[in-house]
Amino acid sequence: MSTSEQQQSPQHPQEPQRFGDFVAVRRHSDGGHVAELVLDRPKAMNAVSTDMARSIAAACDALGADPAVRVTVVTSSSPRAFCVGADLKERNSFTDAELVRQRPVARGAYTGVLDLPMPTIAAVHGFALGGGFELALACDLIVADATAVVGLPEVSVGVIPGGGGTQLLPRRVGAARAAELVFTARRVEAAEAASLGLVDQLVDAGQDRDEALALAARIAGNSPVGLRAAKRAMRLGHGLDLRAGLEVEDAAWRSVAFSGDRAEGVAAFNEKRKPHWPGE
């Protein structure tokens, strides 16, 4: 990440924690409540190699275990791309046996982002294709700038989306729309992506990171216990029938109803002050 990018961030990030050569984590705001997971392989437009996949998974493990982190923002240090997907140059050198061995490593990167327990936001600019778009789809919200180009082109090279795309895209835009996008392998530019619901917020060119961090800061002002429980309820309840979904919600409600955050939230409301969340 460039010095100019660091200076432009209003969130006053701490020094980054490195996970291998291609991934960094920065913690923003008071107490590090907003974390930024930086895809940092700019020369390859963040093509996900085996080493990078391991680093993404390791960074997600660390973030998931950190109770101070209330929101994670996935960003890119490449000026041209969020992520162009799998490193096909590396894949071209694999034997079939090596590809089989690499598969769990690749999956670990995508499930690492998907399984983060706190709300997650992708800040997308430039190309977000194949596995790159799947990393964004694994997040709860996607903020994209006007340069964004998204898509799942895997069938055009003889494979299928393997980072969750066949499951996450229908959940976002519906089965028929997802089928058209996957089967045609077409790339979708920013304005159409916003109109189709492929991204949630469209911002001016160069503003995706700042807007995503600002959104994260607003979310992080809420109860960390409540945020994680709400995400858990929505994720686990999705696709269930209504009655089963309400049971999932009730279990999540019970997990927060007697928490310190609930007590503090009610007290702060009645005392007309800002809550100081204990996070438990």
Coordinates of C-alpha atoms in Angstrom, one line a residue:
M1 CA 0.0 0.0 0.0
S2 CA 1.5 3.3 -1.0
T3 CA 2.3 6.2 1.4
S4 CA -0.2 8.4 -0.3
E5 CA -2.9 5.8 0.3
Q6 CA -2.0 5.7 4.0
Q7 CA -2.1 9.5 4.3
Q8 CA -5.5 9.7 2.5
S9 CA -7.2 7.2 4.9
P10 CA -9.1 9.1 7.6
Q11 CA -9.0 6.1 9.9
H12 CA -5.4 6.5 11.1
P13 CA -4.2 2.9 10.5
Q14 CA -1.7 1.2 12.6
E15 CA 1.4 -0.4 11.1
P16 CA 0.5 -3.5 9.1
Q17 CA 0.8 -7.1 10.1
R18 CA 2.2 -9.1 7.3
F19 CA 1.0 -12.6 6.3
G20 CA 3.6 -13.8 3.9
D21 CA 4.6 -11.6 0.9
F22 CA 1.2 -10.9 -0.5
V23 CA -1.3 -10.1 2.3
A24 CA -1.3 -7.5 5.1
V25 CA -3.7 -6.6 7.8
R26 CA -4.1 -3.0 9.2
R27 CA -6.2 -2.1 12.1
H28 CA -8.0 1.3 12.0
S29 CA -9.9 3.5 14.4
D30 CA -9.8 3.5 18.2
G31 CA -9.0 0.1 19.5
G32 CA -8.5 -1.4 16.1
H33 CA -12.2 -2.1 15.7
V34 CA -12.0 -1.8 11.9
A35 CA -9.5 -4.2 10.2
E36 CA -8.3 -3.9 6.6
L37 CA -7.3 -7.1 4.9
V38 CA -5.1 -5.9 2.0
L39 CA -4.5 -8.1 -1.1
D40 CA -1.0 -7.0 -1.8
R41 CA 0.4 -8.6 -4.9
P42 CA 0.1 -5.6 -7.2
K43 CA 2.5 -6.8 -9.9
A44 CA 0.2 -9.7 -10.6
M45 CA -3.0 -7.8 -10.1
N46 CA -3.5 -9.9 -7.0
A47 CA -3.7 -13.2 -8.9
V48 CA -4.2 -15.8 -6.1
S49 CA -1.2 -18.1 -6.0
T50 CA -0.9 -21.0 -3.6
D51 CA 1.3 -18.9 -1.3
M52 CA -1.2 -16.0 -1.4
A53 CA -4.1 -18.4 -0.7
R54 CA -2.4 -19.6 2.4
S55 CA -1.7 -16.1 3.5
I56 CA -5.4 -15.0 3.0
A57 CA -6.5 -18.0 5.1
A58 CA -4.0 -17.3 7.8
A59 CA -5.0 -13.6 8.0
C60 CA -8.6 -14.6 8.3
D61 CA -7.8 -17.0 11.1
A62 CA -6.1 -14.2 13.0
L63 CA -8.9 -11.8 12.4
G64 CA -11.6 -14.2 13.3
A65 CA -9.9 -14.9 16.7
D66 CA -9.5 -11.2 17.5
P67 CA -12.5 -10.0 19.6
A68 CA -11.5 -6.4 19.1
V69 CA -12.3 -6.5 15.4
R70 CA -15.9 -5.5 14.7
V71 CA -15.7 -5.1 10.9
T72 CA -13.2 -6.3 8.3
V73 CA -12.7 -4.5 4.9
V74 CA -11.0 -6.4 2.1
T75 CA -9.0 -4.0 -0.1
S76 CA -6.4 -4.1 -2.9
S77 CA -3.0 -2.4 -3.2
S78 CA -3.1 -2.8 -7.0
P79 CA -4.2 0.3 -8.9
R80 CA -5.6 -1.9 -11.7
A81 CA -7.5 -4.6 -10.0
F82 CA -9.2 -5.8 -6.8
C83 CA -8.2 -9.4 -7.8
V84 CA -8.1 -11.2 -11.1
G85 CA -8.7 -14.6 -9.6
A86 CA -6.5 -17.7 -9.6
D87 CA -2.9 -17.5 -10.7
L88 CA -3.3 -19.3 -14.1
K89 CA 0.4 -19.1 -14.8
E90 CA 1.0 -21.1 -11.7
R91 CA -1.9 -23.4 -12.5
N92 CA -0.5 -24.1 -16.0
S93 CA 2.6 -25.7 -14.4
F94 CA 0.6 -28.1 -12.2
T95 CA 0.3 -31.8 -12.8
D96 CA -3.1 -33.3 -12.1
A97 CA -1.8 -34.5 -8.7
E98 CA -0.5 -31.1 -7.8
L99 CA -3.8 -29.5 -8.7
V100 CA -5.6 -32.0 -6.4
R101 CA -3.2 -31.1 -3.5
Q102 CA -3.6 -27.4 -4.1
R103 CA -7.4 -27.5 -4.1
P104 CA -7.8 -27.4 -0.3
V105 CA -5.4 -24.5 0.0
A106 CA -7.3 -22.5 -2.6
R107 CA -10.6 -23.3 -0.9
G108 CA -9.2 -22.2 2.4
A109 CA -8.7 -18.6 1.2
Y110 CA -12.3 -18.3 0.1
T111 CA -13.9 -20.0 3.1
G112 CA -11.6 -17.9 5.3
V113 CA -13.2 -14.7 4.1
L114 CA -16.7 -16.3 4.0
D115 CA -16.4 -17.6 7.6
L116 CA -15.2 -14.3 9.2
P117 CA -17.6 -13.9 12.1
M118 CA -17.8 -10.1 11.9
P119 CA -19.4 -8.0 9.1
T120 CA -17.1 -7.8 6.1
I121 CA -17.0 -5.3 3.2
A122 CA -15.2 -5.6 -0.1
A123 CA -13.7 -2.4 -1.6
V124 CA -13.6 -3.1 -5.3
H125 CA -12.0 -1.2 -8.2
G126 CA -10.7 -2.4 -11.5
F127 CA -10.9 -6.1 -12.3
A128 CA -12.7 -8.4 -9.9
L129 CA -12.9 -11.6 -12.0
G130 CA -13.3 -15.3 -11.2
G131 CA -11.8 -16.0 -7.8
G132 CA -11.4 -12.2 -7.3
F133 CA -15.1 -11.7 -7.6
E134 CA -15.7 -14.7 -5.4
L135 CA -13.6 -13.1 -2.6
A136 CA -15.9 -10.1 -2.9
L137 CA -19.0 -12.3 -3.0
A138 CA -17.8 -13.9 0.3
C139 CA -18.2 -10.5 2.0
D140 CA -21.5 -9.2 3.3
L141 CA -21.3 -5.9 1.4
I142 CA -19.5 -4.8 -1.8
V143 CA -18.5 -1.2 -2.4
A144 CA -17.3 -0.7 -5.9
D145 CA -16.0 2.3 -7.8
A146 CA -16.7 3.4 -11.3
T147 CA -13.8 1.5 -12.7
A148 CA -15.0 -1.9 -11.5
V149 CA -15.4 -4.8 -13.9
V150 CA -16.8 -8.0 -12.3
G151 CA -17.6 -11.5 -13.5
L152 CA -17.2 -15.2 -13.2
P153 CA -15.5 -16.2 -16.5
E154 CA -14.4 -19.7 -15.5
V155 CA -16.4 -21.7 -18.1
S156 CA -14.5 -19.8 -20.8
V157 CA -11.2 -21.6 -19.7
G158 CA -12.8 -25.0 -19.1
V159 CA -13.6 -25.0 -15.4
I160 CA -16.3 -23.6 -13.2
P161 CA -16.3 -21.1 -10.3
G162 CA -14.6 -22.9 -7.5
G163 CA -14.5 -20.3 -4.8
G164 CA -18.2 -20.3 -3.9
G165 CA -19.4 -18.4 -7.0
T166 CA -22.1 -21.0 -8.1
Q167 CA -23.6 -20.7 -4.6
L168 CA -23.0 -17.1 -3.6
L169 CA -24.0 -15.4 -6.8
P170 CA -27.5 -17.0 -6.9
R171 CA -28.1 -16.0 -3.3
R172 CA -27.2 -12.4 -4.3
V173 CA -29.0 -12.0 -7.6
G174 CA -31.3 -15.0 -8.1
A175 CA -30.9 -18.3 -9.9
A176 CA -31.7 -17.1 -13.5
R177 CA -29.5 -14.0 -13.4
A178 CA -26.7 -16.0 -11.9
A179 CA -27.0 -18.7 -14.6
E180 CA -26.8 -16.1 -17.4
L181 CA -23.7 -14.6 -15.9
V182 CA -21.9 -17.9 -15.2
F183 CA -22.9 -19.5 -18.5
T184 CA -21.9 -16.5 -20.7
A185 CA -18.8 -15.8 -18.7
R186 CA -19.3 -12.2 -19.5
R187 CA -17.6 -9.2 -17.7
V188 CA -20.0 -6.7 -16.2
E189 CA -18.9 -3.0 -15.9
A190 CA -19.7 -1.0 -12.8
A191 CA -23.0 0.7 -13.7
E192 CA -24.6 -2.5 -14.8
A193 CA -23.1 -4.4 -11.8
A194 CA -24.9 -1.9 -9.5
S195 CA -28.2 -2.1 -11.4
L196 CA -28.1 -6.0 -11.2
G197 CA -27.2 -6.0 -7.5
L198 CA -23.8 -7.5 -8.1
V199 CA -22.4 -4.7 -5.9
D200 CA -24.2 -2.8 -3.2
Q201 CA -22.8 0.7 -3.4
L202 CA -21.3 2.5 -6.4
V203 CA -18.9 5.4 -5.8
D204 CA -16.6 7.6 -7.8
A205 CA -13.4 6.3 -9.2
G206 CA -10.7 5.9 -6.6
Q207 CA -13.2 6.2 -3.7
D208 CA -14.0 2.5 -3.0
R209 CA -11.5 2.1 -0.2
D210 CA -12.3 5.3 1.6
E211 CA -16.0 4.8 1.3
A212 CA -15.8 1.1 2.5
L213 CA -13.7 2.2 5.5
A214 CA -16.1 5.0 6.3
L215 CA -19.0 2.5 6.1
A216 CA -17.1 0.1 8.3
A217 CA -16.5 2.8 10.9
R218 CA -20.2 3.5 11.1
I219 CA -21.0 -0.2 11.5
A220 CA -18.2 -0.6 14.1
G221 CA -19.9 1.9 16.4
N222 CA -22.5 -0.8 17.2
S223 CA -22.4 -3.7 19.6
P224 CA -19.7 -6.2 18.6
V225 CA -21.7 -9.0 20.2
G226 CA -24.8 -7.8 18.4
L227 CA -23.0 -7.5 15.0
R228 CA -21.7 -11.0 15.1
A229 CA -24.9 -12.5 16.3
A230 CA -26.9 -10.7 13.6
K231 CA -24.5 -12.0 10.9
R232 CA -24.7 -15.5 12.3
A233 CA -28.5 -15.4 12.2
M234 CA -28.7 -14.1 8.7
R235 CA -26.1 -16.6 7.4
L236 CA -27.5 -19.6 9.1
G237 CA -31.1 -18.7 8.4
H238 CA -30.7 -18.1 4.7
G239 CA -32.6 -20.7 2.7
L240 CA -34.5 -22.2 5.6
D241 CA -38.2 -22.1 5.7
L242 CA -39.6 -19.2 7.8
R243 CA -40.3 -21.3 11.0
A244 CA -36.8 -22.8 11.0
G245 CA -35.3 -19.4 10.3
L246 CA -37.1 -17.8 13.2
E247 CA -35.6 -20.6 15.4
V248 CA -32.2 -19.6 14.2
E249 CA -33.0 -16.0 15.0
D250 CA -34.2 -16.9 18.5
A251 CA -31.0 -18.8 19.3
A252 CA -29.0 -15.8 18.2
W253 CA -31.2 -13.4 20.2
R254 CA -30.7 -15.6 23.3
S255 CA -26.9 -15.4 22.8
V256 CA -27.0 -11.6 23.2
A257 CA -30.0 -11.0 25.4
F258 CA -28.0 -11.5 28.6
S259 CA -24.7 -10.1 27.4
G260 CA -22.7 -7.2 28.8
D261 CA -23.3 -5.4 25.5
R262 CA -27.1 -5.6 25.9
A263 CA -26.9 -4.2 29.4
E264 CA -24.6 -1.4 28.3
G265 CA -26.8 -0.6 25.3
V266 CA -29.9 -0.2 27.3
A267 CA -28.1 1.8 30.0
A268 CA -26.6 4.2 27.4
F269 CA -29.9 4.7 25.8
N270 CA -31.6 5.6 29.0
E271 CA -28.7 7.8 30.1
K272 CA -28.6 9.5 26.7
R273 CA -24.9 8.8 26.1
K274 CA -22.7 6.9 23.7
P275 CA -22.3 3.2 24.7
H276 CA -19.0 1.8 25.7
W277 CA -19.3 -1.8 24.5
P278 CA -17.6 -4.4 26.7
G279 CA -17.8 -6.8 23.8
E280 CA -19.1 -9.7 25.8

